[in-house]
mmCIF file of C-alpha atoms and ligand atoms in Angstrom:
data_model
loop_
_atom_site.group_PDB
_atom_site.id
_atom_site.type_symbol
_atom_site.label_atom_id
_atom_site.label_comp_id
_atom_site.label_asym_id
_atom_site.label_seq_id
_atom_site.Cartn_x
_atom_site.Cartn_y
_atom_site.Cartn_z
ATOM 1 C CA UNK A 23 -18.468 9.081 -26.550
ATOM 2 C CA UNK A 24 -18.881 12.544 -24.184
ATOM 3 C CA UNK A 25 -21.613 9.929 -22.249
ATOM 4 C CA UNK A 26 -18.650 7.037 -22.115
ATOM 5 C CA UNK A 27 -16.353 9.538 -21.334
ATOM 6 C CA UNK A 28 -18.919 10.913 -18.270
ATOM 7 C CA UNK A 29 -19.626 7.070 -17.435
ATOM 8 C CA UNK A 30 -15.792 6.363 -16.870
ATOM 9 C CA UNK A 31 -15.275 9.409 -14.444
ATOM 10 C CA UNK A 32 -18.843 8.148 -12.329
ATOM 11 C CA UNK A 33 -17.362 4.629 -11.971
ATOM 12 C CA UNK A 34 -13.394 6.031 -11.573
ATOM 13 C CA UNK A 35 -14.800 8.033 -8.699
ATOM 14 C CA UNK A 36 -17.001 5.476 -7.472
ATOM 15 C CA UNK A 37 -14.470 2.992 -7.383
ATOM 16 C CA UNK A 38 -11.457 5.556 -6.072
ATOM 17 C CA UNK A 39 -14.908 6.415 -3.066
ATOM 18 C CA UNK A 40 -15.365 2.534 -2.480
ATOM 19 C CA UNK A 41 -11.096 2.050 -2.672
ATOM 20 C CA UNK A 42 -11.033 4.538 -0.083
ATOM 21 C CA UNK A 43 -13.699 3.517 2.748
ATOM 22 C CA UNK A 44 -11.605 0.203 2.967
ATOM 23 C CA UNK A 45 -8.328 1.812 3.209
ATOM 24 C CA UNK A 46 -10.439 4.235 6.034
ATOM 25 C CA UNK A 47 -11.964 1.792 7.550
ATOM 26 C CA UNK A 48 -9.341 -1.177 7.522
ATOM 27 C CA UNK A 49 -10.974 -4.765 7.101
ATOM 28 C CA UNK A 50 -10.384 -6.033 10.596
ATOM 29 C CA UNK A 51 -11.800 -3.017 12.503
ATOM 30 C CA UNK A 52 -15.164 -3.805 9.611
ATOM 31 C CA UNK A 53 -15.322 -7.474 11.145
ATOM 32 C CA UNK A 54 -16.291 -5.944 14.654
ATOM 33 C CA UNK A 55 -19.038 -4.111 12.883
ATOM 34 C CA UNK A 56 -20.468 -6.943 11.277
ATOM 35 C CA UNK A 57 -20.229 -9.247 14.468
ATOM 36 C CA UNK A 58 -22.204 -6.916 16.205
ATOM 37 C CA UNK A 59 -25.399 -6.999 13.523
ATOM 38 C CA UNK A 60 -24.695 -8.919 10.851
ATOM 39 C CA UNK A 61 -25.320 -12.392 13.833
ATOM 40 C CA UNK A 62 -28.757 -11.698 14.228
ATOM 41 C CA UNK A 63 -28.928 -12.460 9.993
ATOM 42 C CA UNK A 64 -31.363 -16.059 10.704
ATOM 43 C CA UNK A 65 -31.527 -18.239 7.627
ATOM 44 C CA UNK A 66 -30.552 -15.380 4.859
ATOM 45 C CA UNK A 67 -33.695 -13.431 6.531
ATOM 46 C CA UNK A 68 -32.684 -9.984 9.212
ATOM 47 C CA UNK A 69 -34.414 -10.570 12.523
ATOM 48 C CA UNK A 70 -34.911 -7.955 15.169
ATOM 49 C CA UNK A 71 -32.574 -7.889 18.243
ATOM 50 C CA UNK A 72 -34.021 -8.435 21.320
ATOM 51 C CA UNK A 73 -32.966 -5.021 23.476
ATOM 52 C CA UNK A 74 -30.157 -5.970 26.011
ATOM 53 C CA UNK A 75 -32.077 -4.587 28.577
ATOM 54 C CA UNK A 76 -36.226 -3.917 29.565
ATOM 55 C CA UNK A 77 -37.422 -1.106 28.151
ATOM 56 C CA UNK A 78 -37.944 1.314 31.277
ATOM 57 C CA UNK A 79 -34.322 0.729 31.835
ATOM 58 C CA UNK A 80 -32.981 3.604 30.835
ATOM 59 C CA UNK A 81 -35.724 6.177 32.351
ATOM 60 C CA UNK A 82 -35.839 9.073 33.181
ATOM 61 C CA UNK A 83 -33.647 9.835 30.351
ATOM 62 C CA UNK A 84 -35.163 7.948 27.232
ATOM 63 C CA UNK A 85 -38.656 6.677 28.992
ATOM 64 C CA UNK A 86 -40.099 3.176 28.397
ATOM 65 C CA UNK A 87 -43.175 3.781 26.061
ATOM 66 C CA UNK A 88 -40.716 5.545 23.617
ATOM 67 C CA UNK A 89 -38.066 2.325 23.776
ATOM 68 C CA UNK A 90 -41.243 0.115 22.880
ATOM 69 C CA UNK A 91 -42.242 2.129 20.136
ATOM 70 C CA UNK A 92 -39.166 2.993 18.646
ATOM 71 C CA UNK A 93 -38.094 -1.145 19.063
ATOM 72 C CA UNK A 94 -40.548 -3.068 18.100
ATOM 73 C CA UNK A 95 -42.740 -0.957 16.265
ATOM 74 C CA UNK A 96 -40.168 1.366 14.425
ATOM 75 C CA UNK A 97 -36.692 -1.167 14.136
ATOM 76 C CA UNK A 98 -39.313 -4.176 13.198
ATOM 77 C CA UNK A 99 -41.379 -2.048 10.533
ATOM 78 C CA UNK A 100 -37.179 -1.734 9.294
ATOM 79 C CA UNK A 101 -35.989 -5.113 9.419
ATOM 80 C CA UNK A 102 -39.894 -6.317 7.955
ATOM 81 C CA UNK A 103 -39.297 -3.798 4.842
ATOM 82 C CA UNK A 104 -35.528 -4.660 4.097
ATOM 83 C CA UNK A 105 -35.937 -8.216 4.301
ATOM 84 C CA UNK A 106 -38.899 -7.223 1.608
ATOM 85 C CA UNK A 107 -36.690 -5.062 -0.359
ATOM 86 C CA UNK A 108 -33.983 -7.940 -0.664
ATOM 87 C CA UNK A 109 -36.109 -10.746 -2.194
ATOM 88 C CA UNK A 110 -34.941 -10.432 -5.942
ATOM 89 C CA UNK A 111 -31.673 -9.449 -4.224
ATOM 90 C CA UNK A 112 -28.407 -11.252 -5.697
ATOM 91 C CA UNK A 113 -25.540 -9.024 -4.250
ATOM 92 C CA UNK A 114 -23.871 -9.361 -1.277
ATOM 93 C CA UNK A 115 -25.959 -8.396 1.521
ATOM 94 C CA UNK A 116 -23.095 -8.266 4.319
ATOM 95 C CA UNK A 117 -23.089 -4.619 5.722
ATOM 96 C CA UNK A 118 -20.124 -3.262 4.028
ATOM 97 C CA UNK A 119 -21.262 -5.014 0.554
ATOM 98 C CA UNK A 120 -24.424 -3.506 0.998
ATOM 99 C CA UNK A 121 -23.252 0.132 2.343
ATOM 100 C CA UNK A 122 -19.690 -0.155 0.006
ATOM 101 C CA UNK A 123 -22.481 0.536 -3.076
ATOM 102 C CA UNK A 124 -25.284 2.706 -0.593
ATOM 103 C CA UNK A 125 -25.641 5.053 -4.300
ATOM 104 C CA UNK A 126 -26.323 2.171 -6.455
ATOM 105 C CA UNK A 127 -28.864 0.153 -4.491
ATOM 106 C CA UNK A 128 -32.399 0.523 -4.541
ATOM 107 C CA UNK A 129 -33.971 3.406 -2.101
ATOM 108 C CA UNK A 130 -35.403 0.992 -0.098
ATOM 109 C CA UNK A 131 -32.794 -1.240 0.497
ATOM 110 C CA UNK A 132 -30.284 1.402 1.536
ATOM 111 C CA UNK A 133 -33.004 3.050 3.653
ATOM 112 C CA UNK A 134 -34.028 0.303 5.476
ATOM 113 C CA UNK A 135 -30.764 -1.443 5.765
ATOM 114 C CA UNK A 136 -29.449 1.721 6.982
ATOM 115 C CA UNK A 137 -32.522 1.760 9.575
ATOM 116 C CA UNK A 138 -31.648 -1.897 10.397
ATOM 117 C CA UNK A 139 -28.614 -1.737 11.073
ATOM 118 C CA UNK A 140 -27.926 1.506 12.704
ATOM 119 C CA UNK A 141 -30.813 0.964 15.477
ATOM 120 C CA UNK A 142 -29.071 -1.986 15.983
ATOM 121 C CA UNK A 143 -25.440 -0.323 17.481
ATOM 122 C CA UNK A 144 -27.763 2.401 19.121
ATOM 123 C CA UNK A 145 -29.586 0.128 21.520
ATOM 124 C CA UNK A 146 -25.773 -1.290 21.806
ATOM 125 C CA UNK A 147 -24.322 1.770 23.270
ATOM 126 C CA UNK A 148 -26.805 3.143 25.830
ATOM 127 C CA UNK A 149 -26.024 1.885 28.982
ATOM 128 C CA UNK A 150 -28.934 0.176 31.587
ATOM 129 C CA UNK A 151 -29.477 1.557 34.846
ATOM 130 C CA UNK A 152 -28.402 5.207 34.455
ATOM 131 C CA UNK A 153 -26.397 5.792 37.930
ATOM 132 C CA UNK A 154 -26.773 9.209 38.111
ATOM 133 C CA UNK A 155 -23.055 9.925 38.362
ATOM 134 C CA UNK A 156 -20.503 11.262 36.100
ATOM 135 C CA UNK A 157 -21.184 9.027 32.570
ATOM 136 C CA UNK A 158 -16.997 9.290 31.466
ATOM 137 C CA UNK A 159 -15.582 7.215 28.644
ATOM 138 C CA UNK A 160 -11.941 5.835 30.321
ATOM 139 C CA UNK A 161 -8.757 4.246 29.074
ATOM 140 C CA UNK A 162 -7.714 4.356 25.095
ATOM 141 C CA UNK A 163 -11.078 5.701 23.925
ATOM 142 C CA UNK A 164 -10.964 8.768 26.393
ATOM 143 C CA UNK A 165 -6.900 9.056 25.169
ATOM 144 C CA UNK A 166 -8.201 9.729 22.208
ATOM 145 C CA UNK A 167 -11.303 11.846 22.146
ATOM 146 C CA UNK A 168 -8.466 14.609 24.403
ATOM 147 C CA UNK A 169 -5.441 13.979 21.297
ATOM 148 C CA UNK A 170 -8.391 14.574 19.050
ATOM 149 C CA UNK A 171 -11.069 17.588 20.103
ATOM 150 C CA UNK A 172 -8.527 18.754 23.126
ATOM 151 C CA UNK A 173 -10.968 18.151 25.473
ATOM 152 C CA UNK A 174 -14.156 15.995 26.401
ATOM 153 C CA UNK A 175 -15.939 19.042 26.824
ATOM 154 C CA UNK A 176 -14.919 20.704 23.879
ATOM 155 C CA UNK A 177 -15.945 16.925 21.804
ATOM 156 C CA UNK A 178 -19.172 17.432 23.898
ATOM 157 C CA UNK A 179 -19.904 20.432 22.926
ATOM 158 C CA UNK A 180 -19.117 19.434 19.104
ATOM 159 C CA UNK A 181 -21.351 16.587 19.308
ATOM 160 C CA UNK A 182 -24.032 17.973 21.113
ATOM 161 C CA UNK A 183 -23.923 21.081 18.381
ATOM 162 C CA UNK A 184 -23.407 18.694 15.089
ATOM 163 C CA UNK A 185 -26.514 16.535 16.880
ATOM 164 C CA UNK A 186 -29.198 19.668 17.330
ATOM 165 C CA UNK A 187 -28.337 21.153 13.629
ATOM 166 C CA UNK A 188 -29.567 17.887 11.413
ATOM 167 C CA UNK A 189 -31.779 19.556 9.974
ATOM 168 C CA UNK A 190 -34.839 17.051 9.983
ATOM 169 C CA UNK A 191 -34.480 13.221 10.456
ATOM 170 C CA UNK A 192 -30.899 11.818 10.752
ATOM 171 C CA UNK A 193 -27.636 10.581 12.727
ATOM 172 C CA UNK A 194 -24.829 11.973 14.632
ATOM 173 C CA UNK A 195 -21.672 10.289 14.881
ATOM 174 C CA UNK A 196 -18.377 9.720 15.824
ATOM 175 C CA UNK A 197 -15.891 7.472 13.724
ATOM 176 C CA UNK A 198 -12.192 6.183 13.890
ATOM 177 C CA UNK A 199 -10.233 6.414 10.776
ATOM 178 C CA UNK A 200 -6.943 5.855 9.992
ATOM 179 C CA UNK A 201 -4.362 8.119 11.499
ATOM 180 C CA UNK A 202 -2.873 10.879 8.978
ATOM 181 C CA UNK A 203 0.520 9.308 7.303
ATOM 182 C CA UNK A 204 3.629 10.183 9.276
ATOM 183 C CA UNK A 205 1.350 10.436 12.721
ATOM 184 C CA UNK A 206 3.529 8.018 15.146
ATOM 185 C CA UNK A 207 1.133 8.770 18.057
ATOM 186 C CA UNK A 208 -0.682 5.212 17.251
ATOM 187 C CA UNK A 209 -3.992 7.104 18.249
ATOM 188 C CA UNK A 210 -6.624 6.941 15.810
ATOM 189 C CA UNK A 211 -8.032 9.688 14.093
ATOM 190 C CA UNK A 212 -11.825 10.555 15.365
ATOM 191 C CA UNK A 213 -14.111 13.015 13.864
ATOM 192 C CA UNK A 214 -17.797 14.059 14.232
ATOM 193 C CA UNK A 215 -20.109 13.773 11.677
ATOM 194 C CA UNK A 216 -24.172 13.613 10.808
ATOM 195 C CA UNK A 217 -26.328 12.117 7.902
ATOM 196 C CA UNK A 218 -29.018 12.406 6.586
ATOM 197 C CA UNK A 219 -32.505 9.958 6.727
ATOM 198 C CA UNK A 220 -30.585 6.357 7.848
ATOM 199 C CA UNK A 221 -27.562 6.728 6.353
ATOM 200 C CA UNK A 222 -24.258 6.100 7.895
ATOM 201 C CA UNK A 223 -20.877 6.170 7.692
ATOM 202 C CA UNK A 224 -19.908 3.298 6.313
ATOM 203 C CA UNK A 225 -21.946 4.404 2.924
ATOM 204 C CA UNK A 226 -20.715 5.460 -0.072
ATOM 205 C CA UNK A 227 -22.727 8.214 -0.185
ATOM 206 C CA UNK A 228 -21.659 9.681 3.406
ATOM 207 C CA UNK A 229 -19.639 12.819 3.408
ATOM 208 C CA UNK A 230 -17.344 11.369 5.633
ATOM 209 C CA UNK A 231 -16.260 7.607 5.898
ATOM 210 C CA UNK A 232 -15.073 5.889 9.089
ATOM 211 C CA UNK A 233 -16.695 2.844 11.414
ATOM 212 C CA UNK A 234 -18.865 4.274 13.435
ATOM 213 C CA UNK A 235 -17.762 4.130 17.456
ATOM 214 C CA UNK A 236 -20.954 6.421 18.338
ATOM 215 C CA UNK A 237 -24.562 6.676 17.554
ATOM 216 C CA UNK A 238 -27.116 8.868 17.898
ATOM 217 C CA UNK A 239 -30.872 8.570 16.504
ATOM 218 C CA UNK A 240 -32.097 12.107 16.087
ATOM 219 C CA UNK A 241 -35.090 10.971 14.637
ATOM 220 C CA UNK A 242 -38.097 13.233 16.127
ATOM 221 C CA UNK A 243 -39.493 9.514 17.182
ATOM 222 C CA UNK A 244 -36.380 8.569 19.676
ATOM 223 C CA UNK A 245 -37.228 11.863 21.526
ATOM 224 C CA UNK A 246 -41.106 13.183 20.466
ATOM 225 C CA UNK A 247 -43.262 11.437 23.039
ATOM 226 C CA UNK A 248 -41.062 12.986 25.744
ATOM 227 C CA UNK A 249 -39.128 15.471 24.691
ATOM 228 C CA UNK A 250 -41.712 17.155 22.051
ATOM 229 C CA UNK A 251 -39.441 19.334 20.351
ATOM 230 C CA UNK A 252 -36.830 19.833 22.215
ATOM 231 C CA UNK A 253 -34.237 17.886 20.498
ATOM 232 C CA UNK A 254 -31.277 19.368 22.478
ATOM 233 C CA UNK A 255 -33.186 18.800 25.742
ATOM 234 C CA UNK A 256 -33.092 15.203 24.699
ATOM 235 C CA UNK A 257 -29.428 15.209 23.495
ATOM 236 C CA UNK A 258 -28.304 16.915 26.556
ATOM 237 C CA UNK A 259 -29.525 13.924 28.383
ATOM 238 C CA UNK A 260 -28.460 11.017 26.271
ATOM 239 C CA UNK A 261 -25.030 11.937 27.563
ATOM 240 C CA UNK A 262 -25.854 10.237 30.904
ATOM 241 C CA UNK A 263 -26.661 6.931 29.258
ATOM 242 C CA UNK A 264 -24.246 6.842 26.420
ATOM 243 C CA UNK A 265 -22.569 2.793 26.827
ATOM 244 C CA UNK A 266 -18.754 4.108 26.748
ATOM 245 C CA UNK A 267 -17.862 0.396 27.039
ATOM 246 C CA UNK A 268 -19.710 -0.542 23.614
ATOM 247 C CA UNK A 269 -17.733 2.221 21.724
ATOM 248 C CA UNK A 270 -13.835 1.502 23.425
ATOM 249 C CA UNK A 271 -14.599 -1.749 22.520
ATOM 250 C CA UNK A 272 -15.597 -0.740 18.961
ATOM 251 C CA UNK A 273 -12.347 1.535 19.187
ATOM 252 C CA UNK A 274 -10.302 -1.291 19.736
ATOM 253 C CA UNK A 275 -11.560 -3.414 16.955
ATOM 254 C CA UNK A 276 -13.925 -6.031 19.425
HETATM 255 MN MN1 MN B 23 -34.153 5.792 15.330
#
């Protein structure tokens, strides 16, 4: 009896969370996420997306060797393991289908699905051929950042601190959520949050749910060759190669 009650409460909580996830993210905005990454699902198998630039295009901030190993070895491994893990999976394999029930998934699907999705997004959010000039967002994204964090510098500081403090492997994210009830500004609510391992803010297991518009990989494999243990230096340099245009497109739901 007690078990039944506990199961019922657990299920209710989970359904509530899934409902909340859908509500916070909004179906229209999720489509952009599916479009950005799901198009590489080839005949039921996931495939490694080509990088939209050369391995050395992010020099000197991320070196070519790190990019080559990160993309062709690490990301490829997530793709291969995800395909293997999904061989007998009968459920919905869209990102929203998988991530909204991450807590119930086999660990291999959760970890490698997250790994594939997160990296596919991460590559798009890096800007090739940095010019050395100050790299800032503009338009609606800048407006939303200033409204939510007081200033770009305050935002940058909070993001860098949270990314630096992640214990072990994980990701730091900027997510967009629905505006608070009564907010008539039309400016979206943004939040900085982190996830462990290959989890992401679309997963029901995340501390906050929302649509990611900025992603930073702080696994050691993302920086160790060039930066060794100096994660803060890697993060500090990453600001030079953030692709704010992609982030702005994601915010706009494009
Ligand atoms: Mn990585």
